[in-house]
C-alpha positions in Angstrom: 0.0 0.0 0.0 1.7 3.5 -0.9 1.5 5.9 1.6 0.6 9.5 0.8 3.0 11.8 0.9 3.0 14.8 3.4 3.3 18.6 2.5 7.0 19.9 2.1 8.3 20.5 6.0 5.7 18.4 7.5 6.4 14.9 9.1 3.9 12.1 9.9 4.1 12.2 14.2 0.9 8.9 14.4 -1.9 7.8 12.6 -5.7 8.3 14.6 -8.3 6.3 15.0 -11.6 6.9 15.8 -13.2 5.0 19.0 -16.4 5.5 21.3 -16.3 6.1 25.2 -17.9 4.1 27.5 -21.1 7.2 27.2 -20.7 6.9 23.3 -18.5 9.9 22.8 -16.6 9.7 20.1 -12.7 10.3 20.2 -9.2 9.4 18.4 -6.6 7.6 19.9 -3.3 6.0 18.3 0.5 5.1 19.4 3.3 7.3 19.2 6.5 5.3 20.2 5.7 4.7 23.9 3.0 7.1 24.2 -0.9 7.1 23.4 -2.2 10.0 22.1 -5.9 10.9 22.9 -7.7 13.8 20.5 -11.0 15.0 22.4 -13.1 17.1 20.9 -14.2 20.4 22.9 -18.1 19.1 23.2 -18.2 22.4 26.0 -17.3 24.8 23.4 -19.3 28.3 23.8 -17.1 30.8 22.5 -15.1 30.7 18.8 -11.6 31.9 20.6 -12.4 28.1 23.3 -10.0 25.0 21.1 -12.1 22.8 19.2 -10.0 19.7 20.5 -7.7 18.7 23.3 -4.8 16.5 22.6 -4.0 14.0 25.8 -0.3 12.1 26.1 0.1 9.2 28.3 2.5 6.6 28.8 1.3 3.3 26.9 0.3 0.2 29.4 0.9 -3.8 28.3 -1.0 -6.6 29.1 2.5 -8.8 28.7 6.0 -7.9 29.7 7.7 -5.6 26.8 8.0 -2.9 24.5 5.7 -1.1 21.9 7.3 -4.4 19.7 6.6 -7.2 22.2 3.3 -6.5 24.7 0.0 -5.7 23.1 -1.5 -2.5 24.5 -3.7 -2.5 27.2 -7.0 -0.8 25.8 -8.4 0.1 29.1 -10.4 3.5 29.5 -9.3 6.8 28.2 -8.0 8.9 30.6 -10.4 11.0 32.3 -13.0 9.5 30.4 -12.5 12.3 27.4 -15.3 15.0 27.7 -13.9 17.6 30.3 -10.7 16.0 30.9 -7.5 18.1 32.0 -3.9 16.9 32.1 -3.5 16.8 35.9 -6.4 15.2 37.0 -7.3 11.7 37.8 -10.3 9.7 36.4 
């Protein structure tokens, strides 16, 4: 399969995928080396100036002893459970 190329200066950082909370929100999530990325969208959004998404870092978990190339990722909840969530706070 032949990947598409990116715009002059730009690099490829993880590819998204689209998933549903445990409430049916949607979200995007995808590795980036050791990390999981989480994309929320801003469902609280009043004003045009309030971000229209949040991005979320975390460390990846693994069921089985290993790397990104030898565990499989634990696909537990997101953090915070997406809508609302702030770096800094627990569940």
């Amino acid at each position: 399969m032949e990947q598409a190329s990116e715009p002059r200066g730009m690099l490829q950082a993880c590819a998204l995928w689209r998933k549903q909370d445990r409430n049916g929100k949607t979200y995007y999530t995808g590795p980036m080396g050791g990390l999981q990325v989480f994309v929320f969208p801003n469902t609280k959004k009043e004003k045009q100036e309030q971000p229209d998404a949040r991005i979320v870092i975390a460390q990846r978990e693994f069921k089985k002893e290993g790397g990104p190339a030898g565990g499989e990722m634990f696909d537990g909840d997101t953090p915070g459970g997406g809508e609302g969530y702030e770096p800094g706070q627990d569940g």
